Amino acid sequence: MSKQIKFAYFGGEPLGVPVLNKLKEDDLLPELVVCNPDRPKGRGHKLTPPPAKLWAQQENIEVFQPTSYKDPVAKEKLSGQTWDLFVVVAYNFILPEWLLEIPKNGTLNVHPSLLPKLRGASPIRTAILDNTPEAVGVTVMLLDKEMDHGPILAQEKLAITQDDWPVSGPSLDQALADMGGRILAKTIPDWINNKIKPREQDHHLATYCSKLPKAKSELFLSPYDLPTGEEAKRALRVISAYDGIGDSFFTHLGKRVKIKRASIDPDGKLLLHRVTPEGKSETDFENYLYSIQ
């Protein structure tokens, strides 16, 4: 299949590599992986390649890491050959219209929400934070020049029970990446072979989300008197939404305490299981309470 369809894959975190893995299972490998430049990371600021680059190198696939699409080199690289398709998954550059129109069959995008709900930068974590499980799913669409605006080629809702909600951010990232890869692997050949009729979004129903602000990750609670009922549910949604992307926190004795793992007990009370006190290593919440007595 990969020999019949020539496509470039524009991928970023957290969905880019899991979707690539699903495409590989269906023998759909891109000829080019486009990803972010290497960036300094960690305390030593060591220049680190993005996960999509490492994946491509393992598969012996060419990598391209543009810093700007105003650079003539980027335009020459991507328009200098014939492509059947471009695929975009969690790539954090806004792609210019000239690029979207290069492939014969346009540019497809995997978006982790049920469009037109939650257009924008953080649909997965916003769905958790805003308590909207009905918007959780995957849409494969044809990109146009407006944000998350193009016609829908395929869409599927993720089945979530109320007992499972809220799902932790990383778990939901992985579930939607797997779903997105599976749907995309079927959509690509069907789209190329004219078996799909695009469906226009109902733009009047569109909602939007931006990157989650750090300010919303703070919880105002006492470690000695954790909330119950609706307040506990709201707190758990914040903890789940920020899990793995900076983490939620509370302040006690003038120091921040990051919340790493939490749940709600049968009586509806918030339980904290793992925390990271400022300047210290991650520990059990009970150990933290003992240390501050």
JSON list of C-alpha atoms in Angstrom, two decimals, residues 34-223:
[
{"chain": "A", "resi": 34, "resn": "VAL", "atom": "CA", "xyz": [8.10, 16.64, 8.52]},
{"chain": "A", "resi": 35, "resn": "CYS", "atom": "CA", "xyz": [8.52, 17.62, 12.17]},
{"chain": "A", "resi": 36, "resn": "ASN", "atom": "CA", "xyz": [9.73, 20.32, 14.54]},
{"chain": "A", "resi": 37, "resn": "PRO", "atom": "CA", "xyz": [13.41, 21.28, 14.74]},
{"chain": "A", "resi": 38, "resn": "ASP", "atom": "CA", "xyz": [15.57, 19.72, 17.44]},
{"chain": "A", "resi": 39, "resn": "ARG", "atom": "CA", "xyz": [15.21, 21.73, 20.66]},
{"chain": "A", "resi": 40, "resn": "PRO", "atom": "CA", "xyz": [17.08, 22.09, 23.97]},
{"chain": "A", "resi": 41, "resn": "LYS", "atom": "CA", "xyz": [15.56, 20.03, 26.78]},
{"chain": "A", "resi": 42, "resn": "GLY", "atom": "CA", "xyz": [16.21, 19.21, 30.41]},
{"chain": "A", "resi": 43, "resn": "ARG", "atom": "CA", "xyz": [18.47, 20.87, 32.93]},
{"chain": "A", "resi": 44, "resn": "GLY", "atom": "CA", "xyz": [21.46, 20.54, 30.63]},
{"chain": "A", "resi": 45, "resn": "HIS", "atom": "CA", "xyz": [19.55, 22.05, 27.69]},
{"chain": "A", "resi": 46, "resn": "LYS", "atom": "CA", "xyz": [20.76, 19.21, 25.50]},
{"chain": "A", "resi": 47, "resn": "LEU", "atom": "CA", "xyz": [19.61, 19.52, 21.89]},
{"chain": "A", "resi": 48, "resn": "THR", "atom": "CA", "xyz": [16.96, 16.81, 21.55]},
{"chain": "A", "resi": 49, "resn": "PRO", "atom": "CA", "xyz": [15.22, 15.52, 18.40]},
{"chain": "A", "resi": 50, "resn": "PRO", "atom": "CA", "xyz": [11.41, 15.29, 18.41]},
{"chain": "A", "resi": 51, "resn": "PRO", "atom": "CA", "xyz": [9.84, 11.81, 18.69]},
{"chain": "A", "resi": 52, "resn": "ALA", "atom": "CA", "xyz": [8.63, 11.85, 15.06]},
{"chain": "A", "resi": 53, "resn": "LYS", "atom": "CA", "xyz": [12.21, 12.32, 13.87]},
{"chain": "A", "resi": 54, "resn": "LEU", "atom": "CA", "xyz": [13.47, 9.39, 15.94]},
{"chain": "A", "resi": 55, "resn": "TRP", "atom": "CA", "xyz": [10.64, 7.23, 14.59]},
{"chain": "A", "resi": 56, "resn": "ALA", "atom": "CA", "xyz": [11.44, 8.17, 10.99]},
{"chain": "A", "resi": 57, "resn": "GLN", "atom": "CA", "xyz": [15.14, 7.44, 11.47]},
{"chain": "A", "resi": 58, "resn": "GLN", "atom": "CA", "xyz": [14.32, 3.98, 12.82]},
{"chain": "A", "resi": 59, "resn": "GLU", "atom": "CA", "xyz": [12.25, 3.33, 9.68]},
{"chain": "A", "resi": 60, "resn": "ASN", "atom": "CA", "xyz": [14.88, 4.81, 7.34]},
{"chain": "A", "resi": 61, "resn": "ILE", "atom": "CA", "xyz": [12.46, 7.53, 6.23]},
{"chain": "A", "resi": 62, "resn": "GLU", "atom": "CA", "xyz": [13.69, 10.96, 5.20]},
{"chain": "A", "resi": 63, "resn": "VAL", "atom": "CA", "xyz": [13.15, 13.77, 7.72]},
{"chain": "A", "resi": 64, "resn": "PHE", "atom": "CA", "xyz": [12.57, 17.46, 7.06]},
{"chain": "A", "resi": 65, "resn": "GLN", "atom": "CA", "xyz": [12.59, 20.02, 9.91]},
{"chain": "A", "resi": 66, "resn": "PRO", "atom": "CA", "xyz": [11.69, 23.49, 8.60]},
{"chain": "A", "resi": 67, "resn": "THR", "atom": "CA", "xyz": [11.84, 26.47, 10.93]},
{"chain": "A", "resi": 68, "resn": "SER", "atom": "CA", "xyz": [9.55, 28.58, 8.73]},
{"chain": "A", "resi": 69, "resn": "TYR", "atom": "CA", "xyz": [7.33, 28.16, 5.70]},
{"chain": "A", "resi": 70, "resn": "LYS", "atom": "CA", "xyz": [8.38, 31.57, 4.44]},
{"chain": "A", "resi": 71, "resn": "ASP", "atom": "CA", "xyz": [11.78, 30.08, 3.75]},
{"chain": "A", "resi": 72, "resn": "PRO", "atom": "CA", "xyz": [12.18, 29.33, 0.00]},
{"chain": "A", "resi": 73, "resn": "VAL", "atom": "CA", "xyz": [13.99, 26.10, 0.93]},
{"chain": "A", "resi": 74, "resn": "ALA", "atom": "CA", "xyz": [10.82, 24.73, 2.53]},
{"chain": "A", "resi": 75, "resn": "LYS", "atom": "CA", "xyz": [8.72, 25.58, -0.50]},
{"chain": "A", "resi": 76, "resn": "GLU", "atom": "CA", "xyz": [11.24, 24.05, -2.88]},
{"chain": "A", "resi": 77, "resn": "LYS", "atom": "CA", "xyz": [11.52, 20.90, -0.78]},
{"chain": "A", "resi": 78, "resn": "LEU", "atom": "CA", "xyz": [7.79, 20.22, -0.64]},
{"chain": "A", "resi": 79, "resn": "SER", "atom": "CA", "xyz": [6.67, 21.49, -4.03]},
{"chain": "A", "resi": 80, "resn": "GLY", "atom": "CA", "xyz": [9.62, 20.08, -5.96]},
{"chain": "A", "resi": 81, "resn": "GLN", "atom": "CA", "xyz": [8.04, 16.65, -6.42]},
{"chain": "A", "resi": 82, "resn": "THR", "atom": "CA", "xyz": [4.63, 15.10, -7.01]},
{"chain": "A", "resi": 83, "resn": "TRP", "atom": "CA", "xyz": [2.66, 13.96, -3.97]},
{"chain": "A", "resi": 84, "resn": "ASP", "atom": "CA", "xyz": [-0.58, 12.01, -3.72]},
{"chain": "A", "resi": 85, "resn": "LEU", "atom": "CA", "xyz": [-1.35, 13.34, -0.26]},
{"chain": "A", "resi": 86, "resn": "PHE", "atom": "CA", "xyz": [-0.14, 15.23, 2.80]},
{"chain": "A", "resi": 87, "resn": "VAL", "atom": "CA", "xyz": [-1.18, 14.09, 6.29]},
{"chain": "A", "resi": 88, "resn": "VAL", "atom": "CA", "xyz": [-1.07, 16.41, 9.33]},
{"chain": "A", "resi": 89, "resn": "VAL", "atom": "CA", "xyz": [-1.28, 15.12, 12.92]},
{"chain": "A", "resi": 90, "resn": "ALA", "atom": "CA", "xyz": [-0.67, 17.39, 15.94]},
{"chain": "A", "resi": 91, "resn": "TYR", "atom": "CA", "xyz": [1.83, 19.47, 13.95]},
{"chain": "A", "resi": 92, "resn": "ASN", "atom": "CA", "xyz": [2.15, 22.88, 15.62]},
{"chain": "A", "resi": 93, "resn": "PHE", "atom": "CA", "xyz": [2.92, 25.00, 12.57]},
{"chain": "A", "resi": 94, "resn": "ILE", "atom": "CA", "xyz": [0.06, 26.77, 10.81]},
{"chain": "A", "resi": 95, "resn": "LEU", "atom": "CA", "xyz": [0.46, 25.55, 7.25]},
{"chain": "A", "resi": 96, "resn": "PRO", "atom": "CA", "xyz": [0.08, 28.09, 4.42]},
{"chain": "A", "resi": 97, "resn": "GLU", "atom": "CA", "xyz": [-2.56, 27.60, 1.75]},
{"chain": "A", "resi": 98, "resn": "TRP", "atom": "CA", "xyz": [0.02, 27.03, -1.01]},
{"chain": "A", "resi": 99, "resn": "LEU", "atom": "CA", "xyz": [1.32, 23.99, 0.88]},
{"chain": "A", "resi": 100, "resn": "LEU", "atom": "CA", "xyz": [-2.12, 22.45, 1.46]},
{"chain": "A", "resi": 101, "resn": "GLU", "atom": "CA", "xyz": [-2.75, 22.52, -2.27]},
{"chain": "A", "resi": 102, "resn": "ILE", "atom": "CA", "xyz": [0.47, 20.79, -3.38]},
{"chain": "A", "resi": 103, "resn": "PRO", "atom": "CA", "xyz": [-0.74, 17.16, -3.25]},
{"chain": "A", "resi": 104, "resn": "LYS", "atom": "CA", "xyz": [-3.08, 15.84, -5.93]},
{"chain": "A", "resi": 105, "resn": "ASN", "atom": "CA", "xyz": [-5.57, 14.72, -3.28]},
{"chain": "A", "resi": 106, "resn": "GLY", "atom": "CA", "xyz": [-5.16, 17.56, -0.83]},
{"chain": "A", "resi": 107, "resn": "THR", "atom": "CA", "xyz": [-4.06, 17.53, 2.82]},
{"chain": "A", "resi": 108, "resn": "LEU", "atom": "CA", "xyz": [-5.74, 15.39, 5.48]},
{"chain": "A", "resi": 109, "resn": "ASN", "atom": "CA", "xyz": [-5.75, 16.15, 9.18]},
{"chain": "A", "resi": 110, "resn": "VAL", "atom": "CA", "xyz": [-6.50, 13.98, 12.21]},
{"chain": "A", "resi": 111, "resn": "HIS", "atom": "CA", "xyz": [-8.20, 16.16, 14.83]},
{"chain": "A", "resi": 112, "resn": "PRO", "atom": "CA", "xyz": [-8.98, 14.69, 18.29]},
{"chain": "A", "resi": 113, "resn": "SER", "atom": "CA", "xyz": [-12.51, 15.99, 18.74]},
{"chain": "A", "resi": 114, "resn": "LEU", "atom": "CA", "xyz": [-15.90, 15.58, 17.12]},
{"chain": "A", "resi": 115, "resn": "LEU", "atom": "CA", "xyz": [-15.76, 18.62, 14.86]},
{"chain": "A", "resi": 116, "resn": "PRO", "atom": "CA", "xyz": [-17.13, 21.21, 14.73]},
{"chain": "A", "resi": 117, "resn": "LYS", "atom": "CA", "xyz": [-16.82, 20.88, 18.52]},
{"chain": "A", "resi": 118, "resn": "LEU", "atom": "CA", "xyz": [-13.51, 21.98, 20.05]},
{"chain": "A", "resi": 119, "resn": "ARG", "atom": "CA", "xyz": [-11.64, 23.42, 17.11]},
{"chain": "A", "resi": 120, "resn": "GLY", "atom": "CA", "xyz": [-8.21, 24.63, 18.16]},
{"chain": "A", "resi": 121, "resn": "ALA", "atom": "CA", "xyz": [-5.06, 23.73, 20.04]},
{"chain": "A", "resi": 122, "resn": "SER", "atom": "CA", "xyz": [-6.10, 21.61, 23.04]},
{"chain": "A", "resi": 123, "resn": "PRO", "atom": "CA", "xyz": [-9.31, 19.65, 22.30]},
{"chain": "A", "resi": 124, "resn": "ILE", "atom": "CA", "xyz": [-8.42, 16.59, 24.40]},
{"chain": "A", "resi": 125, "resn": "ARG", "atom": "CA", "xyz": [-7.47, 18.40, 27.59]},
{"chain": "A", "resi": 126, "resn": "THR", "atom": "CA", "xyz": [-10.22, 21.02, 27.16]},
{"chain": "A", "resi": 127, "resn": "ALA", "atom": "CA", "xyz": [-12.86, 18.28, 26.93]},
{"chain": "A", "resi": 128, "resn": "ILE", "atom": "CA", "xyz": [-11.66, 16.96, 30.28]},
{"chain": "A", "resi": 129, "resn": "LEU", "atom": "CA", "xyz": [-11.43, 20.38, 31.92]},
{"chain": "A", "resi": 130, "resn": "ASP", "atom": "CA", "xyz": [-14.82, 21.54, 30.62]},
{"chain": "A", "resi": 131, "resn": "ASN", "atom": "CA", "xyz": [-16.54, 18.21, 31.38]},
{"chain": "A", "resi": 132, "resn": "THR", "atom": "CA", "xyz": [-17.68, 17.58, 27.79]},
{"chain": "A", "resi": 133, "resn": "PRO", "atom": "CA", "xyz": [-17.23, 13.83, 27.13]},
{"chain": "A", "resi": 134, "resn": "GLU", "atom": "CA", "xyz": [-19.78, 14.15, 24.34]},
{"chain": "A", "resi": 135, "resn": "ALA", "atom": "CA", "xyz": [-17.13, 15.99, 22.27]},
{"chain": "A", "resi": 136, "resn": "VAL", "atom": "CA", "xyz": [-14.50, 13.27, 22.67]},
{"chain": "A", "resi": 137, "resn": "GLY", "atom": "CA", "xyz": [-13.62, 11.42, 19.48]},
{"chain": "A", "resi": 138, "resn": "VAL", "atom": "CA", "xyz": [-11.65, 11.74, 16.26]},
{"chain": "A", "resi": 139, "resn": "THR", "atom": "CA", "xyz": [-12.32, 13.54, 12.99]},
{"chain": "A", "resi": 140, "resn": "VAL", "atom": "CA", "xyz": [-10.37, 13.08, 9.78]},
{"chain": "A", "resi": 141, "resn": "MET", "atom": "CA", "xyz": [-10.92, 16.14, 7.61]},
{"chain": "A", "resi": 142, "resn": "LEU", "atom": "CA", "xyz": [-9.63, 17.81, 4.49]},
{"chain": "A", "resi": 143, "resn": "LEU", "atom": "CA", "xyz": [-7.67, 20.88, 5.54]},
{"chain": "A", "resi": 144, "resn": "ASP", "atom": "CA", "xyz": [-8.51, 24.31, 4.16]},
{"chain": "A", "resi": 145, "resn": "LYS", "atom": "CA", "xyz": [-7.10, 27.74, 4.94]},
{"chain": "A", "resi": 146, "resn": "GLU", "atom": "CA", "xyz": [-9.26, 28.23, 8.07]},
{"chain": "A", "resi": 147, "resn": "MET", "atom": "CA", "xyz": [-8.60, 26.54, 11.42]},
{"chain": "A", "resi": 148, "resn": "ASP", "atom": "CA", "xyz": [-10.19, 23.09, 11.71]},
{"chain": "A", "resi": 149, "resn": "HIS", "atom": "CA", "xyz": [-12.81, 24.24, 9.22]},
{"chain": "A", "resi": 150, "resn": "GLY", "atom": "CA", "xyz": [-12.53, 21.80, 6.33]},
{"chain": "A", "resi": 151, "resn": "PRO", "atom": "CA", "xyz": [-15.00, 19.10, 5.26]},
{"chain": "A", "resi": 152, "resn": "ILE", "atom": "CA", "xyz": [-15.21, 15.85, 7.23]},
{"chain": "A", "resi": 153, "resn": "LEU", "atom": "CA", "xyz": [-14.09, 12.59, 5.63]},
{"chain": "A", "resi": 154, "resn": "ALA", "atom": "CA", "xyz": [-14.49, 10.30, 8.65]},
{"chain": "A", "resi": 155, "resn": "GLN", "atom": "CA", "xyz": [-15.53, 10.66, 12.27]},
{"chain": "A", "resi": 156, "resn": "GLU", "atom": "CA", "xyz": [-15.94, 8.41, 15.30]},
{"chain": "A", "resi": 157, "resn": "LYS", "atom": "CA", "xyz": [-16.94, 9.01, 18.92]},
{"chain": "A", "resi": 158, "resn": "LEU", "atom": "CA", "xyz": [-14.91, 7.43, 21.71]},
{"chain": "A", "resi": 159, "resn": "ALA", "atom": "CA", "xyz": [-17.11, 5.31, 23.95]},
{"chain": "A", "resi": 160, "resn": "ILE", "atom": "CA", "xyz": [-16.71, 6.57, 27.51]},
{"chain": "A", "resi": 161, "resn": "THR", "atom": "CA", "xyz": [-18.82, 5.51, 30.48]},
{"chain": "A", "resi": 162, "resn": "GLN", "atom": "CA", "xyz": [-19.59, 7.96, 33.27]},
{"chain": "A", "resi": 163, "resn": "ASP", "atom": "CA", "xyz": [-17.66, 5.68, 35.64]},
{"chain": "A", "resi": 164, "resn": "ASP", "atom": "CA", "xyz": [-14.52, 6.17, 33.51]},
{"chain": "A", "resi": 165, "resn": "TRP", "atom": "CA", "xyz": [-14.85, 9.97, 33.38]},
{"chain": "A", "resi": 166, "resn": "PRO", "atom": "CA", "xyz": [-12.74, 12.00, 33.74]},
{"chain": "A", "resi": 167, "resn": "VAL", "atom": "CA", "xyz": [-10.06, 10.04, 31.90]},
{"chain": "A", "resi": 168, "resn": "SER", "atom": "CA", "xyz": [-6.47, 11.03, 32.64]},
{"chain": "A", "resi": 169, "resn": "GLY", "atom": "CA", "xyz": [-4.94, 13.26, 29.98]},
{"chain": "A", "resi": 170, "resn": "PRO", "atom": "CA", "xyz": [-2.20, 10.83, 28.87]},
{"chain": "A", "resi": 171, "resn": "SER", "atom": "CA", "xyz": [-4.67, 7.92, 28.71]},
{"chain": "A", "resi": 172, "resn": "LEU", "atom": "CA", "xyz": [-7.05, 9.94, 26.55]},
{"chain": "A", "resi": 173, "resn": "ASP", "atom": "CA", "xyz": [-4.16, 11.11, 24.35]},
{"chain": "A", "resi": 174, "resn": "GLN", "atom": "CA", "xyz": [-3.21, 7.49, 23.70]},
{"chain": "A", "resi": 175, "resn": "ALA", "atom": "CA", "xyz": [-6.78, 6.27, 23.14]},
{"chain": "A", "resi": 176, "resn": "LEU", "atom": "CA", "xyz": [-7.51, 9.00, 20.60]},
{"chain": "A", "resi": 177, "resn": "ALA", "atom": "CA", "xyz": [-4.15, 8.54, 18.89]},
{"chain": "A", "resi": 178, "resn": "ASP", "atom": "CA", "xyz": [-4.86, 4.84, 18.44]},
{"chain": "A", "resi": 179, "resn": "MET", "atom": "CA", "xyz": [-8.36, 5.58, 17.18]},
{"chain": "A", "resi": 180, "resn": "GLY", "atom": "CA", "xyz": [-7.09, 8.31, 14.88]},
{"chain": "A", "resi": 181, "resn": "GLY", "atom": "CA", "xyz": [-4.45, 6.05, 13.37]},
{"chain": "A", "resi": 182, "resn": "ARG", "atom": "CA", "xyz": [-6.96, 3.27, 12.77]},
{"chain": "A", "resi": 183, "resn": "ILE", "atom": "CA", "xyz": [-9.47, 5.61, 11.11]},
{"chain": "A", "resi": 184, "resn": "LEU", "atom": "CA", "xyz": [-6.77, 7.35, 9.07]},
{"chain": "A", "resi": 185, "resn": "ALA", "atom": "CA", "xyz": [-5.38, 4.05, 7.78]},
{"chain": "A", "resi": 186, "resn": "LYS", "atom": "CA", "xyz": [-8.81, 3.24, 6.32]},
{"chain": "A", "resi": 187, "resn": "THR", "atom": "CA", "xyz": [-9.54, 6.77, 5.15]},
{"chain": "A", "resi": 188, "resn": "ILE", "atom": "CA", "xyz": [-6.35, 7.30, 3.12]},
{"chain": "A", "resi": 189, "resn": "PRO", "atom": "CA", "xyz": [-6.94, 4.56, 0.50]},
{"chain": "A", "resi": 190, "resn": "ASP", "atom": "CA", "xyz": [-10.68, 5.20, 0.41]},
{"chain": "A", "resi": 191, "resn": "TRP", "atom": "CA", "xyz": [-10.09, 8.90, -0.19]},
{"chain": "A", "resi": 192, "resn": "ILE", "atom": "CA", "xyz": [-7.47, 8.27, -2.87]},
{"chain": "A", "resi": 193, "resn": "ASN", "atom": "CA", "xyz": [-9.86, 5.86, -4.62]},
{"chain": "A", "resi": 194, "resn": "ASN", "atom": "CA", "xyz": [-12.80, 8.32, -4.55]},
{"chain": "A", "resi": 195, "resn": "LYS", "atom": "CA", "xyz": [-14.86, 6.22, -2.13]},
{"chain": "A", "resi": 196, "resn": "ILE", "atom": "CA", "xyz": [-15.55, 9.09, 0.29]},
{"chain": "A", "resi": 197, "resn": "LYS", "atom": "CA", "xyz": [-17.83, 12.06, -0.19]},
{"chain": "A", "resi": 198, "resn": "PRO", "atom": "CA", "xyz": [-16.69, 15.01, 1.99]},
{"chain": "A", "resi": 199, "resn": "ARG", "atom": "CA", "xyz": [-19.29, 16.33, 4.43]},
{"chain": "A", "resi": 200, "resn": "GLU", "atom": "CA", "xyz": [-19.33, 20.04, 5.21]},
{"chain": "A", "resi": 201, "resn": "GLN", "atom": "CA", "xyz": [-19.16, 20.92, 8.90]},
{"chain": "A", "resi": 202, "resn": "ASP", "atom": "CA", "xyz": [-22.08, 22.72, 10.52]},
{"chain": "A", "resi": 203, "resn": "HIS", "atom": "CA", "xyz": [-20.12, 25.88, 11.26]},
{"chain": "A", "resi": 204, "resn": "HIS", "atom": "CA", "xyz": [-22.90, 27.35, 13.41]},
{"chain": "A", "resi": 205, "resn": "LEU", "atom": "CA", "xyz": [-22.20, 24.65, 16.00]},
{"chain": "A", "resi": 206, "resn": "ALA", "atom": "CA", "xyz": [-18.45, 25.32, 16.17]},
{"chain": "A", "resi": 207, "resn": "THR", "atom": "CA", "xyz": [-16.76, 25.74, 19.55]},
{"chain": "A", "resi": 208, "resn": "TYR", "atom": "CA", "xyz": [-13.13, 26.67, 20.11]},
{"chain": "A", "resi": 209, "resn": "CYS", "atom": "CA", "xyz": [-10.28, 25.99, 22.49]},
{"chain": "A", "resi": 210, "resn": "SER", "atom": "CA", "xyz": [-6.81, 27.45, 22.94]},
{"chain": "A", "resi": 211, "resn": "LYS", "atom": "CA", "xyz": [-3.77, 26.13, 24.79]},
{"chain": "A", "resi": 212, "resn": "LEU", "atom": "CA", "xyz": [-4.63, 25.48, 28.41]},
{"chain": "A", "resi": 213, "resn": "PRO", "atom": "CA", "xyz": [-3.50, 28.42, 30.56]},
{"chain": "A", "resi": 214, "resn": "LYS", "atom": "CA", "xyz": [-1.17, 27.58, 33.43]},
{"chain": "A", "resi": 215, "resn": "ALA", "atom": "CA", "xyz": [-3.29, 29.72, 35.74]},
{"chain": "A", "resi": 216, "resn": "LYS", "atom": "CA", "xyz": [-6.13, 27.18, 35.59]},
{"chain": "A", "resi": 217, "resn": "SER", "atom": "CA", "xyz": [-3.87, 24.40, 36.86]},
{"chain": "A", "resi": 218, "resn": "GLU", "atom": "CA", "xyz": [-3.85, 25.79, 40.42]},
{"chain": "A", "resi": 219, "resn": "LEU", "atom": "CA", "xyz": [-6.22, 24.25, 42.97]},
{"chain": "A", "resi": 220, "resn": "PHE", "atom": "CA", "xyz": [-7.08, 26.17, 46.11]},
{"chain": "A", "resi": 221, "resn": "LEU", "atom": "CA", "xyz": [-7.33, 23.43, 48.69]},
{"chain": "A", "resi": 222, "resn": "SER", "atom": "CA", "xyz": [-5.98, 22.37, 52.06]},
{"chain": "A", "resi": 223, "resn": "PRO", "atom": "CA", "xyz": [-4.14, 19.04, 52.24]}
]
